[in-house]
Amino acid sequence: MTLPDTLWTKTNCVVIGASGGIGEAFVRHLVDQEQVERVHCLSRRGVIPFENTKLVGGVIDYETPTSISQVAGIVAQDGPLDLVIVATGLLHRDGEIGPEKSLRNLEDGALEKVFRINAFGPALVAKSFLPLMRRDKKTVFAALSARVGSISDNQIGGWYGYRAAKAALNQILRTASIEHARRWPQGVVVGLHPGTVDTELSKPFQRNVAEGKLFTAPKATGEMLRVLDRLTAADTGRVFAYDGQIVPA
Ligand SMILES: NC(=O)c1ccc[n+]([C@@H]2O[C@H](COP(=O)([O-])OP(=O)(O)OC[C@H]3O[C@@H](n4cnc5c(N)ncnc54)[C@H](OP(=O)(O)O)[C@@H]3O)[C@@H](O)[C@H]2O)c1
């Protein structure tokens, strides 16, 4: 895939959640771009997902919030950033955390964790990484959200914690976009809905996906990069789906 070079000239990128299905696919697309010089791959284990001279690893764990500012300090030594993709998220874990069908299923500890991974973590990432963005041209800070975070689109209920945490993430991105625009007028801060993508996160829920609507991670990330490339500062603060449509608040 060749992308127009509005954003991608000598690009210094960060992918947070580079160990995940979607995060790793973003890294693979980015290293294939000639203009991309560096991809900082941040994850809990801190290892690069595959060997490539453009990749640098780093440790980030939202359950140790100091790791966020610490790794930002290390990334900053490599110069200003053009593109930050936050591809972390949590829907279910170890049979203990999972989407709740009813109010009866709500549990304090699970709600706290789902909010920490989907909302608090990305908020602190925005705090530490938005100040590192390049100022003299278009830059993009994009965080993986989900259509179910749309309040107006919620017709069927369920998935309390995940829905609410993604709605909170969207509000955090919107608020950060307004503050960021004051000093980075060409900066774009957005949420992304990837569609339903074949990763560990979606595995237990793939049975009901309509034919042709379960995307591979390379397909979904390729589409999302095309969307990001077309965005301008006028689009900042919104959530975009993989097909370029705006996801309503
Ligand atoms: N797949 C879909 O169908 C779909 C649909 C809509 C939205 N999304 C969103 O897309 C994003 C990526 O999802 P995915 O499908 O790629 O899921 P995934 O394969 O499960 O990846 C999740 C990523 O989040 C990281 N993570 C989890 N807990 C963390 C923590 N405490 N600190 C730092 N990182 C942590 C994981 O790191 P470890 O490897 O260390 O666990 C992993 O890199 C999520 O925000 C998800 O909500 C996905």
GROMACS .gro file of C-alpha atoms and ligand atoms in nm:
model
  297
    1MET     CA    1   0.000   0.000   0.000
    2THR     CA    2   0.133   0.347  -0.085
    3LEU     CA    3  -0.003   0.642   0.106
    4PRO     CA    4   0.001   1.005  -0.006
    5ASP     CA    5   0.270   1.193   0.180
    6THR     CA    6   0.063   1.467   0.344
    7LEU     CA    7   0.133   1.311   0.681
    8TRP     CA    8   0.394   1.051   0.615
    9THR     CA    9   0.714   1.236   0.522
   10LYS     CA   10   0.999   1.124   0.751
   11THR     CA   11   0.750   0.999   1.000
   12ASN     CA   12   0.825   0.925   1.364
   13CYS     CA   13   0.545   0.700   1.494
   14VAL     CA   14   0.429   0.544   1.819
   15VAL     CA   15   0.197   0.244   1.845
   16ILE     CA   16   0.073   0.171   2.197
   17GLY     CA   17  -0.060  -0.182   2.232
   18ALA     CA   18   0.181  -0.308   1.964
   19SER     CA   19   0.136  -0.661   2.106
   20GLY     CA   20  -0.236  -0.668   2.022
   21GLY     CA   21  -0.402  -0.791   1.704
   22ILE     CA   22  -0.478  -0.444   1.570
   23GLY     CA   23  -0.165  -0.278   1.713
   24GLU     CA   24   0.073  -0.523   1.548
   25ALA     CA   25  -0.107  -0.489   1.213
   26PHE     CA   26  -0.061  -0.109   1.233
   27VAL     CA   27   0.311  -0.162   1.298
   28ARG     CA   28   0.339  -0.391   0.992
   29HIS     CA   29   0.174  -0.132   0.764
   30LEU     CA   30   0.388   0.150   0.899
   31VAL     CA   31   0.726  -0.020   0.855
   32ASP     CA   32   0.635  -0.087   0.490
   33GLN     CA   33   0.611   0.289   0.428
   34GLU     CA   34   0.937   0.426   0.294
   35GLN     CA   35   0.876   0.762   0.466
   36VAL     CA   36   0.841   0.604   0.809
   37GLU     CA   37   1.173   0.628   0.991
   38ARG     CA   38   1.084   0.496   1.335
   39VAL     CA   39   0.800   0.308   1.502
   40HIS     CA   40   0.810   0.300   1.881
   41CYS     CA   41   0.628  -0.020   1.976
   42LEU     CA   42   0.495   0.013   2.330
   43SER     CA   43   0.333  -0.269   2.522
   44ARG     CA   44   0.325  -0.435   2.861
   45ARG     CA   45   0.605  -0.675   2.769
   46GLY     CA   46   0.801  -0.407   2.590
   47VAL     CA   47   0.925  -0.631   2.310
   48ILE     CA   48   0.905  -0.549   1.939
   49PRO     CA   49   0.645  -0.767   1.761
   50PHE     CA   50   0.893  -0.872   1.484
   51GLU     CA   51   1.246  -0.789   1.373
   52ASN     CA   52   1.286  -0.467   1.175
   53THR     CA   53   1.548  -0.192   1.202
   54LYS     CA   54   1.277   0.077   1.221
   55LEU     CA   55   1.128  -0.070   1.541
   56VAL     CA   56   1.211   0.025   1.899
   57GLY     CA   57   1.040  -0.137   2.197
   58GLY     CA   58   0.925   0.019   2.522
   59VAL     CA   59   0.723  -0.077   2.830
   60ILE     CA   60   0.383   0.071   2.912
   61ASP     CA   61   0.127  -0.071   3.154
   62TYR     CA   62  -0.185   0.126   3.242
   63GLU     CA   63  -0.199  -0.055   3.575
   64THR     CA   64   0.133   0.115   3.660
   65PRO     CA   65   0.047   0.471   3.551
   66THR     CA   66   0.403   0.600   3.611
   67SER     CA   67   0.513   0.376   3.321
   68ILE     CA   68   0.323   0.608   3.084
   69SER     CA   69   0.516   0.927   3.164
   70GLN     CA   70   0.841   0.730   3.196
   71VAL     CA   71   0.821   0.579   2.848
   72ALA     CA   72   0.708   0.915   2.702
   73GLY     CA   73   1.031   1.064   2.840
   74ILE     CA   74   1.233   0.798   2.656
   75VAL     CA   75   1.036   0.838   2.329
   76ALA     CA   76   1.083   1.217   2.347
   77GLN     CA   77   1.461   1.174   2.310
   78ASP     CA   78   1.401   1.055   1.953
   79GLY     CA   79   1.250   1.386   1.838
   80PRO     CA   80   0.898   1.516   1.778
   81LEU     CA   81   0.619   1.276   1.684
   82ASP     CA   82   0.402   1.269   1.371
   83LEU     CA   83   0.166   0.983   1.449
   84VAL     CA   84   0.053   0.822   1.774
   85ILE     CA   85  -0.187   0.526   1.760
   86VAL     CA   86  -0.335   0.398   2.085
   87ALA     CA   87  -0.443   0.040   2.007
   88THR     CA   88  -0.491  -0.084   2.363
   89GLY     CA   89  -0.823  -0.200   2.501
   90LEU     CA   90  -1.004  -0.452   2.719
   91LEU     CA   91  -1.339  -0.626   2.669
   92HIS     CA   92  -1.284  -0.956   2.852
   93ARG     CA   93  -1.008  -1.120   3.055
   94ASP     CA   94  -0.946  -1.466   3.204
   95GLY     CA   95  -1.316  -1.548   3.235
   96GLU     CA   96  -1.335  -1.292   3.519
   97ILE     CA   97  -1.408  -0.977   3.323
   98GLY     CA   98  -1.658  -0.975   3.039
   99PRO     CA   99  -1.935  -0.768   2.886
  100GLU     CA  100  -2.233  -0.747   3.125
  101LYS     CA  101  -2.579  -0.830   2.985
  102SER     CA  102  -2.763  -0.691   3.288
  103LEU     CA  103  -2.718  -0.449   3.578
  104ARG     CA  104  -2.715  -0.766   3.793
  105ASN     CA  105  -2.375  -0.855   3.642
  106LEU     CA  106  -2.198  -0.529   3.736
  107GLU     CA  107  -1.895  -0.569   3.963
  108ASP     CA  108  -1.687  -0.290   4.104
  109GLY     CA  109  -1.344  -0.442   4.035
  110ALA     CA  110  -1.426  -0.535   3.676
  111LEU     CA  111  -1.573  -0.191   3.604
  112GLU     CA  112  -1.262  -0.026   3.746
  113LYS     CA  113  -1.034  -0.237   3.525
  114VAL     CA  114  -1.239  -0.185   3.209
  115PHE     CA  115  -1.238   0.191   3.268
  116ARG     CA  116  -0.866   0.190   3.347
  117ILE     CA  117  -0.765   0.010   3.027
  118ASN     CA  118  -1.015   0.175   2.790
  119ALA     CA  119  -1.035   0.529   2.929
  120PHE     CA  120  -0.794   0.625   3.212
  121GLY     CA  121  -0.489   0.477   3.036
  122PRO     CA  122  -0.547   0.649   2.701
  123ALA     CA  123  -0.625   0.976   2.887
  124LEU     CA  124  -0.285   0.962   3.059
  125VAL     CA  125  -0.125   0.869   2.726
  126ALA     CA  126  -0.277   1.187   2.578
  127LYS     CA  127  -0.139   1.386   2.873
  128SER     CA  128   0.216   1.257   2.819
  129PHE     CA  129   0.230   1.219   2.439
  130LEU     CA  130   0.030   1.512   2.292
  131PRO     CA  131   0.298   1.759   2.410
  132LEU     CA  132   0.553   1.559   2.206
  133MET     CA  133   0.376   1.612   1.871
  134ARG     CA  134   0.553   1.802   1.593
  135ARG     CA  135   0.417   2.154   1.554
  136ASP     CA  136   0.497   2.261   1.199
  137LYS     CA  137   0.274   2.019   1.006
  138LYS     CA  138  -0.022   1.787   1.030
  139THR     CA  139   0.008   1.529   1.305
  140VAL     CA  140  -0.235   1.258   1.419
  141PHE     CA  141  -0.314   1.118   1.763
  142ALA     CA  142  -0.568   0.837   1.717
  143ALA     CA  143  -0.710   0.605   1.984
  144LEU     CA  144  -0.904   0.287   1.913
  145SER     CA  145  -1.257   0.334   2.039
  146ALA     CA  146  -1.565   0.135   1.931
  147ARG     CA  147  -1.906   0.207   1.779
  148VAL     CA  148  -2.068   0.072   2.096
  149GLY     CA  149  -1.929   0.381   2.273
  150SER     CA  150  -2.182   0.592   2.083
  151ILE     CA  151  -2.468   0.687   2.318
  152SER     CA  152  -2.710   0.784   2.040
  153ASP     CA  153  -2.639   0.458   1.853
  154ASN     CA  154  -2.716   0.237   2.156
  155GLN     CA  155  -3.041   0.058   2.065
  156ILE     CA  156  -2.987  -0.286   2.218
  157GLY     CA  157  -2.823  -0.222   2.558
  158GLY     CA  158  -2.580  -0.454   2.735
  159TRP     CA  159  -2.199  -0.430   2.764
  160TYR     CA  160  -2.227  -0.163   3.037
  161GLY     CA  161  -1.863  -0.122   3.132
  162TYR     CA  162  -1.707  -0.139   2.784
  163ARG     CA  163  -1.971   0.090   2.630
  164ALA     CA  164  -1.940   0.345   2.908
  165ALA     CA  165  -1.559   0.336   2.909
  166LYS     CA  166  -1.546   0.393   2.532
  167ALA     CA  167  -1.799   0.679   2.566
  168ALA     CA  168  -1.569   0.827   2.832
  169LEU     CA  169  -1.270   0.780   2.600
  170ASN     CA  170  -1.454   0.965   2.322
  171GLN     CA  171  -1.527   1.256   2.556
  172ILE     CA  172  -1.163   1.264   2.673
  173LEU     CA  173  -1.044   1.273   2.310
  174ARG     CA  174  -1.291   1.550   2.225
  175THR     CA  175  -1.183   1.758   2.523
  176ALA     CA  176  -0.812   1.700   2.455
  177SER     CA  177  -0.862   1.794   2.088
  178ILE     CA  178  -0.997   2.135   2.188
  179GLU     CA  179  -0.704   2.206   2.422
  180HIS     CA  180  -0.447   2.066   2.176
  181ALA     CA  181  -0.575   2.281   1.887
  182ARG     CA  182  -0.483   2.601   2.073
  183ARG     CA  183  -0.109   2.531   2.037
  184TRP     CA  184  -0.106   2.267   1.759
  185PRO     CA  185  -0.343   2.415   1.498
  186GLN     CA  186  -0.262   2.137   1.248
  187GLY     CA  187  -0.303   1.859   1.505
  188VAL     CA  188  -0.571   1.593   1.461
  189VAL     CA  189  -0.698   1.405   1.769
  190VAL     CA  190  -0.956   1.137   1.690
  191GLY     CA  191  -1.113   0.810   1.794
  192LEU     CA  192  -1.135   0.514   1.555
  193HIS     CA  193  -1.388   0.235   1.515
  194PRO     CA  194  -1.212  -0.054   1.339
  195GLY     CA  195  -1.519  -0.262   1.252
  196THR     CA  196  -1.531  -0.616   1.389
  197VAL     CA  197  -1.177  -0.747   1.358
  198ASP     CA  198  -1.052  -1.102   1.404
  199THR     CA  199  -0.841  -1.065   1.721
  200GLU     CA  200  -0.838  -1.213   2.073
  201LEU     CA  201  -1.069  -0.933   2.186
  202SER     CA  202  -1.350  -1.024   1.944
  203LYS     CA  203  -1.302  -1.406   1.944
  204PRO     CA  204  -1.586  -1.494   2.186
  205PHE     CA  205  -1.832  -1.270   1.994
  206GLN     CA  206  -1.763  -1.359   1.631
  207ARG     CA  207  -2.055  -1.605   1.586
  208ASN     CA  208  -2.314  -1.335   1.523
  209VAL     CA  209  -2.107  -1.129   1.281
  210ALA     CA  210  -2.269  -1.102   0.939
  211GLU     CA  211  -2.099  -1.270   0.644
  212GLY     CA  212  -1.811  -1.057   0.511
  213LYS     CA  213  -1.816  -0.826   0.815
  214LEU     CA  214  -1.536  -0.990   1.014
  215PHE     CA  215  -1.222  -0.811   0.897
  216THR     CA  216  -0.864  -0.926   0.920
  217ALA     CA  217  -0.642  -0.693   1.120
  218PRO     CA  218  -0.431  -0.601   0.812
  219LYS     CA  219  -0.748  -0.502   0.620
  220ALA     CA  220  -0.896  -0.296   0.906
  221THR     CA  221  -0.570  -0.114   0.982
  222GLY     CA  222  -0.506  -0.042   0.613
  223GLU     CA  223  -0.853   0.118   0.590
  224MET     CA  224  -0.799   0.318   0.910
  225LEU     CA  225  -0.462   0.451   0.790
  226ARG     CA  226  -0.631   0.570   0.469
  227VAL     CA  227  -0.894   0.748   0.683
  228LEU     CA  228  -0.625   0.913   0.899
  229ASP     CA  229  -0.437   1.029   0.592
  230ARG     CA  230  -0.745   1.212   0.459
  231LEU     CA  231  -0.830   1.389   0.787
  232THR     CA  232  -0.753   1.755   0.846
  233ALA     CA  233  -0.755   1.976   1.155
  234ALA     CA  234  -1.125   2.045   1.081
  235ASP     CA  235  -1.198   1.681   1.172
  236THR     CA  236  -1.031   1.687   1.512
  237GLY     CA  237  -1.230   1.565   1.813
  238ARG     CA  238  -1.452   1.321   1.624
  239VAL     CA  239  -1.471   0.942   1.603
  240PHE     CA  240  -1.430   0.785   1.259
  241ALA     CA  241  -1.512   0.434   1.144
  242TYR     CA  242  -1.279   0.230   0.919
  243ASP     CA  243  -1.487   0.339   0.617
  244GLY     CA  244  -1.445   0.711   0.692
  245GLN     CA  245  -1.799   0.759   0.831
  246ILE     CA  246  -1.836   0.968   1.147
  247VAL     CA  247  -1.954   0.767   1.448
  248PRO     CA  248  -2.214   0.984   1.625
  249ALA     CA  249  -2.159   1.084   1.988
  250LIG     N1  250  -1.128  -0.646   1.757
  250LIG     C1  251  -1.242  -0.582   1.738
  250LIG     O1  252  -1.337  -0.636   1.677
  250LIG     C2  253  -1.261  -0.441   1.790
  250LIG     C3  254  -1.384  -0.377   1.765
  250LIG     C4  255  -1.402  -0.248   1.812
  250LIG     C5  256  -1.301  -0.185   1.881
  250LIG     N2  257  -1.182  -0.250   1.906
  250LIG     C6  258  -1.079  -0.179   1.982
  250LIG     O2  259  -0.954  -0.190   1.918
  250LIG     C7  260  -0.848  -0.185   2.016
  250LIG     C8  261  -0.750  -0.300   1.992
  250LIG     O3  262  -0.818  -0.423   2.013
  250LIG     P1  263  -0.765  -0.564   1.957
  250LIG     O4  264  -0.880  -0.623   1.887
  250LIG     O5  265  -0.635  -0.546   1.888
  250LIG     O6  266  -0.746  -0.642   2.097
  250LIG     P2  267  -0.624  -0.728   2.155
  250LIG     O7  268  -0.563  -0.809   2.048
  250LIG     O8  269  -0.681  -0.795   2.274
  250LIG     O9  270  -0.519  -0.615   2.199
  250LIG     C9  271  -0.538  -0.539   2.316
  250LIG    C10  272  -0.412  -0.463   2.347
  250LIG    O10  273  -0.434  -0.387   2.469
  250LIG    C11  274  -0.320  -0.409   2.551
  250LIG     N3  275  -0.346  -0.393   2.695
  250LIG    C12  276  -0.432  -0.463   2.771
  250LIG     N4  277  -0.418  -0.427   2.899
  250LIG    C13  278  -0.321  -0.332   2.904
  250LIG    C14  279  -0.261  -0.257   3.008
  250LIG     N5  280  -0.292  -0.274   3.137
  250LIG     N6  281  -0.164  -0.167   2.976
  250LIG    C15  282  -0.126  -0.151   2.848
  250LIG     N7  283  -0.177  -0.220   2.745
  250LIG    C16  284  -0.274  -0.310   2.772
  250LIG    C17  285  -0.280  -0.553   2.521
  250LIG    O11  286  -0.151  -0.578   2.568
  250LIG     P3  287  -0.106  -0.727   2.615
  250LIG    O12  288  -0.067  -0.795   2.488
  250LIG    O13  289   0.006  -0.702   2.707
  250LIG    O14  290  -0.226  -0.790   2.682
  250LIG    C18  291  -0.291  -0.552   2.370
  250LIG    O15  292  -0.177  -0.492   2.311
  250LIG    C19  293  -0.919  -0.187   2.152
  250LIG    O16  294  -0.930  -0.055   2.201
  250LIG    C20  295  -1.057  -0.241   2.119
  250LIG    O17  296  -1.154  -0.196   2.214
  250LIG    C21  297  -1.161  -0.377   1.861
   0.00000   0.00000   0.00000
